[in-house]
PDB file of C-alpha atoms in Angstrom:
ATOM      1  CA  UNK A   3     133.002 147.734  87.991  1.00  0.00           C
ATOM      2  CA  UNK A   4     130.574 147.890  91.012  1.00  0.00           C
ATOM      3  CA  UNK A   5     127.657 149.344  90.301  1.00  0.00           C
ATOM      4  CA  UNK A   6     123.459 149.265  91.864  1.00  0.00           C
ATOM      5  CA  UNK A   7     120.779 147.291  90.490  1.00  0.00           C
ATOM      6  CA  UNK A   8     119.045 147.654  87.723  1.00  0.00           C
ATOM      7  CA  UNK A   9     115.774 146.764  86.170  1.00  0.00           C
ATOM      8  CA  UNK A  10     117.102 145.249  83.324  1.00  0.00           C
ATOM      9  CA  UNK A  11     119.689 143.242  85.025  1.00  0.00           C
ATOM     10  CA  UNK A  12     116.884 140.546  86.492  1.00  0.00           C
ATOM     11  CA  UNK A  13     117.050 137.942  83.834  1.00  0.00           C
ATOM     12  CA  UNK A  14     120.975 138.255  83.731  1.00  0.00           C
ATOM     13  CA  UNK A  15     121.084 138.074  87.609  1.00  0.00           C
ATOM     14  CA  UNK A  16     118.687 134.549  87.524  1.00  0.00           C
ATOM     15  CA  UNK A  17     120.519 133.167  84.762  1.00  0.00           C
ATOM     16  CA  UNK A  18     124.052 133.544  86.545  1.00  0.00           C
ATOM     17  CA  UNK A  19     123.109 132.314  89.876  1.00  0.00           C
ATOM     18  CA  UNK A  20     121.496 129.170  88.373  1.00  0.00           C
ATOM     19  CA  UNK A  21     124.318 128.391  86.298  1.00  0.00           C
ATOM     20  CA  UNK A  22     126.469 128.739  89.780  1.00  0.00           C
ATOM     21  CA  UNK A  23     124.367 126.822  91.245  1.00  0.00           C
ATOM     22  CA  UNK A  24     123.932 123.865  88.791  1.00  0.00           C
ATOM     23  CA  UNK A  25     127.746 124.049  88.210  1.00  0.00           C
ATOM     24  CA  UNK A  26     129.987 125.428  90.733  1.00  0.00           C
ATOM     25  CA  UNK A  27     128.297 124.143  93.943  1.00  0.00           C
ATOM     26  CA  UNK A  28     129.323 120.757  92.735  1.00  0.00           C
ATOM     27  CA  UNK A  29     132.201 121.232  93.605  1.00  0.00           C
ATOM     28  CA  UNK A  30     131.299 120.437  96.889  1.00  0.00           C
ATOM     29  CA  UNK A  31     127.827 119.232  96.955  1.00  0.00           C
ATOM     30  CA  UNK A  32     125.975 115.859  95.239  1.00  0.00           C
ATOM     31  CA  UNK A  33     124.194 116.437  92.450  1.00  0.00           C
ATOM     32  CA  UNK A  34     121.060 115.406  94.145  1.00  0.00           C
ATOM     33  CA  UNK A  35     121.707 118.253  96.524  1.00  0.00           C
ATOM     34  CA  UNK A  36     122.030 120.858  93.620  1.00  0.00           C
ATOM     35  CA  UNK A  37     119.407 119.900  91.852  1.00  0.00           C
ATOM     36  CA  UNK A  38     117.569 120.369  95.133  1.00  0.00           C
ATOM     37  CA  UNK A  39     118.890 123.642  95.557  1.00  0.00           C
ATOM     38  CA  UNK A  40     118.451 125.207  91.863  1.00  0.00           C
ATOM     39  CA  UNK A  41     114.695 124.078  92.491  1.00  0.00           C
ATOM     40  CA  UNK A  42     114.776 126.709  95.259  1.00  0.00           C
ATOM     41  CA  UNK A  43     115.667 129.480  93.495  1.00  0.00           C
ATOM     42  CA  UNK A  44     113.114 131.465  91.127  1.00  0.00           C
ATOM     43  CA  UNK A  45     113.914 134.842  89.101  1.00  0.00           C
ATOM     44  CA  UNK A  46     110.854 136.065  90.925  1.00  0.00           C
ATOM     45  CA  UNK A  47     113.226 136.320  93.730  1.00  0.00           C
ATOM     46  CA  UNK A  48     115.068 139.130  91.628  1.00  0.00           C
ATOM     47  CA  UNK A  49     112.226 141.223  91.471  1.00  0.00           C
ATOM     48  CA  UNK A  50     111.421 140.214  95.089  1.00  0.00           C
ATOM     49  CA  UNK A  51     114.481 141.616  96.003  1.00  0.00           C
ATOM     50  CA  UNK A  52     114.305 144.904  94.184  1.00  0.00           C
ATOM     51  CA  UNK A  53     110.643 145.364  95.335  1.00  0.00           C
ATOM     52  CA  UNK A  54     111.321 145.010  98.801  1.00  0.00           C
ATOM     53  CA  UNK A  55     114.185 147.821  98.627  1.00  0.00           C
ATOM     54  CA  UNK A  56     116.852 145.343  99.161  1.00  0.00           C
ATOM     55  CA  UNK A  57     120.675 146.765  98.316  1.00  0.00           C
ATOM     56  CA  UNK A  58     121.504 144.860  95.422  1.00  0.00           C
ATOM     57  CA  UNK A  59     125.092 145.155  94.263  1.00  0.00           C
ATOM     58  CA  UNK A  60     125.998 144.070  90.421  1.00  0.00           C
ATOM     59  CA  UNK A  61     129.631 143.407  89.388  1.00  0.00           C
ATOM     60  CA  UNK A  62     129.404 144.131  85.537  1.00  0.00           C
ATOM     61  CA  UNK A  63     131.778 143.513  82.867  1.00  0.00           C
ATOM     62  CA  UNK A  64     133.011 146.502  79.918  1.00  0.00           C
ATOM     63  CA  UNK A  65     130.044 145.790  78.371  1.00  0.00           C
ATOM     64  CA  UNK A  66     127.653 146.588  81.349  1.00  0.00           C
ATOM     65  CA  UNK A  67     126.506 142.548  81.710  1.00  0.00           C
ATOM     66  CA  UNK A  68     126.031 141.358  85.510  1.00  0.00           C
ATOM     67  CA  UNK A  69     128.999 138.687  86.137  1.00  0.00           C
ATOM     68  CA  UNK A  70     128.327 138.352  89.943  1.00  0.00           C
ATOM     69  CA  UNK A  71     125.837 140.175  92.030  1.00  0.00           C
ATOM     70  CA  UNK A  72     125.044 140.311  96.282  1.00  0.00           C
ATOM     71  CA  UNK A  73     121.876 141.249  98.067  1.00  0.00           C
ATOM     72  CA  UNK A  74     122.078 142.447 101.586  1.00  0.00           C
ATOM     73  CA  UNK A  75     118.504 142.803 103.229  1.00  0.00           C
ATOM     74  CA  UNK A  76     116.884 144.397 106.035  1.00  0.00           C
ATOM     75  CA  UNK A  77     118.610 143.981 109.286  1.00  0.00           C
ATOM     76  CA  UNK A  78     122.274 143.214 107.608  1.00  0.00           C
ATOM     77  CA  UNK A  79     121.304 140.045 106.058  1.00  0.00           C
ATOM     78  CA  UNK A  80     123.274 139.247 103.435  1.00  0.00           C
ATOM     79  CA  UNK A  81     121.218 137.384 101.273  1.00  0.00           C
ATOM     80  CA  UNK A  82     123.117 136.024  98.034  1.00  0.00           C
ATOM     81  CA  UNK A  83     126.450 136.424  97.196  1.00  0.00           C
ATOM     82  CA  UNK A  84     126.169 134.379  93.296  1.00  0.00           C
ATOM     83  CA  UNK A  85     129.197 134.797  91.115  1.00  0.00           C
ATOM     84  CA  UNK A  86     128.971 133.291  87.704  1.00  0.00           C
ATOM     85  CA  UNK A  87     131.064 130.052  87.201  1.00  0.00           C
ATOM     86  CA  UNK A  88     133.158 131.649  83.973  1.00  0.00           C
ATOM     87  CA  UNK A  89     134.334 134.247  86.339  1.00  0.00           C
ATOM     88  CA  UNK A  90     135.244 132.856  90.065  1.00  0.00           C
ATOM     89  CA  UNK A  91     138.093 133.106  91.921  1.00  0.00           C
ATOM     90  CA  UNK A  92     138.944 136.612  90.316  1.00  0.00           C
ATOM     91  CA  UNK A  93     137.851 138.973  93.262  1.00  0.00           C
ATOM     92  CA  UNK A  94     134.214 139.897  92.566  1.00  0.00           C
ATOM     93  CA  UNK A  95     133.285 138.193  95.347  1.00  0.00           C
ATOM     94  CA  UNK A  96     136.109 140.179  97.908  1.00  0.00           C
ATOM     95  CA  UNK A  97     135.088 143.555  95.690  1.00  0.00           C
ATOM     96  CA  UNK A  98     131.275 143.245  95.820  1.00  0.00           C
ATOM     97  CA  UNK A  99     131.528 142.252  99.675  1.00  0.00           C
ATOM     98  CA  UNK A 100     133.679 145.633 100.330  1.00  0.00           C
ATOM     99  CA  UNK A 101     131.296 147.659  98.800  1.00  0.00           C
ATOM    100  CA  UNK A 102     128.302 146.371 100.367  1.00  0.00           C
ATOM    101  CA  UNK A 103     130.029 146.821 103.866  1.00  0.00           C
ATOM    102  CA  UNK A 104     130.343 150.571 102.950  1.00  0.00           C
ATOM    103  CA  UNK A 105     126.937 150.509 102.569  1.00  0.00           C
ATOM    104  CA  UNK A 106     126.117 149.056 105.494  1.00  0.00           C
ATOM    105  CA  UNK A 107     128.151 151.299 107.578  1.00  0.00           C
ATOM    106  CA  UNK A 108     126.974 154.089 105.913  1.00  0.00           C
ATOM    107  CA  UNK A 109     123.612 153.226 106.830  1.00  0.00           C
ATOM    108  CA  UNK A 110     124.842 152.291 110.721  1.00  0.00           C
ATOM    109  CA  UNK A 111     123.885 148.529 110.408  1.00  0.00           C
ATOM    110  CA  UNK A 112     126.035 146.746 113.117  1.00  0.00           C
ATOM    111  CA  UNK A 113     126.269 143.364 112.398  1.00  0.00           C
ATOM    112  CA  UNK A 114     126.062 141.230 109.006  1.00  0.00           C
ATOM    113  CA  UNK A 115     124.962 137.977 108.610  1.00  0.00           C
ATOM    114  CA  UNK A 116     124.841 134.875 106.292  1.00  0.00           C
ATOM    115  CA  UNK A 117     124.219 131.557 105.219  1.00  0.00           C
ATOM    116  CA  UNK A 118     126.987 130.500 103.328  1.00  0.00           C
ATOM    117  CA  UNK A 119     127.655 127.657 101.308  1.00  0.00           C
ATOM    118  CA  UNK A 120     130.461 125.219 101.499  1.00  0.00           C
ATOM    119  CA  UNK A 121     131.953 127.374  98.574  1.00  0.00           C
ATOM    120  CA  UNK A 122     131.654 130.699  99.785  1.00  0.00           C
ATOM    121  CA  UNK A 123     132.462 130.721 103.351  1.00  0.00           C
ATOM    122  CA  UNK A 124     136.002 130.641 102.749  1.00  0.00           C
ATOM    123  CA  UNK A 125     135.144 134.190 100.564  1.00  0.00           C
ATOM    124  CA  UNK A 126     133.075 135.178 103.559  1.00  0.00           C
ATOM    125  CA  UNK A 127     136.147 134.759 106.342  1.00  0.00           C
ATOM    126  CA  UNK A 128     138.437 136.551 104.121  1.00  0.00           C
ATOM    127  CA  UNK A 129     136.032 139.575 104.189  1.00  0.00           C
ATOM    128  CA  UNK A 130     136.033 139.217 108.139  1.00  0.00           C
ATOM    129  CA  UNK A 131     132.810 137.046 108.816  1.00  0.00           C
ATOM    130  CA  UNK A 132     133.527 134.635 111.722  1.00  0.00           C
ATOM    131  CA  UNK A 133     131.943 131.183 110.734  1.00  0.00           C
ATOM    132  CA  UNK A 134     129.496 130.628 113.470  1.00  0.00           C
ATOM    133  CA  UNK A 135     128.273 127.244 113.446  1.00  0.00           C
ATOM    134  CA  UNK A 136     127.059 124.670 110.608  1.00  0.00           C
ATOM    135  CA  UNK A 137     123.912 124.681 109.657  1.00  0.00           C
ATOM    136  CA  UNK A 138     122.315 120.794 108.524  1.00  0.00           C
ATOM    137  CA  UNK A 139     118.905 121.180 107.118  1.00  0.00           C
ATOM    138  CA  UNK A 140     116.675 119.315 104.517  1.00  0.00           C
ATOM    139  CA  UNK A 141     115.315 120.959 101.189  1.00  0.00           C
ATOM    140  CA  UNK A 142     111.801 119.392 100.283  1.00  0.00           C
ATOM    141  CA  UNK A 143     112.580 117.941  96.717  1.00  0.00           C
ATOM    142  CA  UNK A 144     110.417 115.817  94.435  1.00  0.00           C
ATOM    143  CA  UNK A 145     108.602 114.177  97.434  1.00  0.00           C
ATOM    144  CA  UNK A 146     111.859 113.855  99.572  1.00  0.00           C
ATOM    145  CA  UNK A 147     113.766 115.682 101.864  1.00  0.00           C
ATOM    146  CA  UNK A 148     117.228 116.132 100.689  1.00  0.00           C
ATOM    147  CA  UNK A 149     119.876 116.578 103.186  1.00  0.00           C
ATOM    148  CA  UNK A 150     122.491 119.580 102.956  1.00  0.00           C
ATOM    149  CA  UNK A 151     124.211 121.996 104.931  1.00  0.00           C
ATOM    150  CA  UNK A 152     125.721 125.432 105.008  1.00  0.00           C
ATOM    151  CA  UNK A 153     127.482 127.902 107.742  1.00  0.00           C
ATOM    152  CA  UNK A 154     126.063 130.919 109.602  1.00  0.00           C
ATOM    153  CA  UNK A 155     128.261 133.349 109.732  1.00  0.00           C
ATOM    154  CA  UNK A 156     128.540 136.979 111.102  1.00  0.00           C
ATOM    155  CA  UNK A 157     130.777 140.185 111.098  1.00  0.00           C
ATOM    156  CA  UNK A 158     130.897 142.887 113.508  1.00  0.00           C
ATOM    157  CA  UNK A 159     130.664 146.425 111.610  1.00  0.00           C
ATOM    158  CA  UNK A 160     130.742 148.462 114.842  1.00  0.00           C
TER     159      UNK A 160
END
């Protein structure tokens, strides 16, 4: 199931994109890279998020826990699209995409955009994104700059 943000969901929602990153995004990344990365992200961001009135879409399991999650911002970003590593490649990704493009049509945004990793572009194209161009950039970690990359990528909605 598909459902909005909660309050309660911010501790689930850090935990699950940390343990993506830490663990599935070495699948294609060096660990020097993902421990550069993971550094990045804070569950402040969560409440960040949900402060700023950001859509935040949670893919929950029976029990109502967050499994995979997306944020789409102001001006049809799409922020984070985290799913967590015990439950890839089983369509949250595809579903939680969907439903966020109904929202953004509903709410006449023409054009969504990402960053997407080396994991999740191929999840992006399926949904209809057009991969851009690659993106090579340096995260500041532990004193050094860490090279990595990722793809911006955009869809049409109108």
């Amino acid at each position: 199931m598909i459902r909005p943000y909660l309050p309660q969901d911010a501790g689930a929602i850090a935990d699950l994109t940390l343990a993506a990153i830490r663990t599935t995004a070495l699948k294609a990344y060096s660990p020097e890279q993902v421990a550069a990365w993971a550094a990045r992200f804070s569950p402040q961001r969560v409440l960040d998020w949900a402060a700023r009135g950001d859509t935040i879409l949670v893919a929950v399991d029976a029990n109502d826990a967050p499994l995979a999650y997306t944020v789409l911002a102001e001006g049809g970003i799409v922020e984070m699209l985290y799913c967590h590593p015990a439950h890839t490649g089983k369509g949250l990704a595809g579903a939680l995409l969907a439903a966020l493009e109904t929202q953004a049509r509903a709410t006449r945004v023409p054009r969504l955009t990402t960053e997407a990793s080396e994991l999740a572009w191929p999840v992006f194209a399926k949904a209809g994104f057009e991969r851009l161009h690659r993106r090579d950039f340096a995260i500041r970690h532990q004193g050094r700059a860490v090279a990595i990359h990722n793809y911006a990528m955009a869809k049409w909605l109108g």
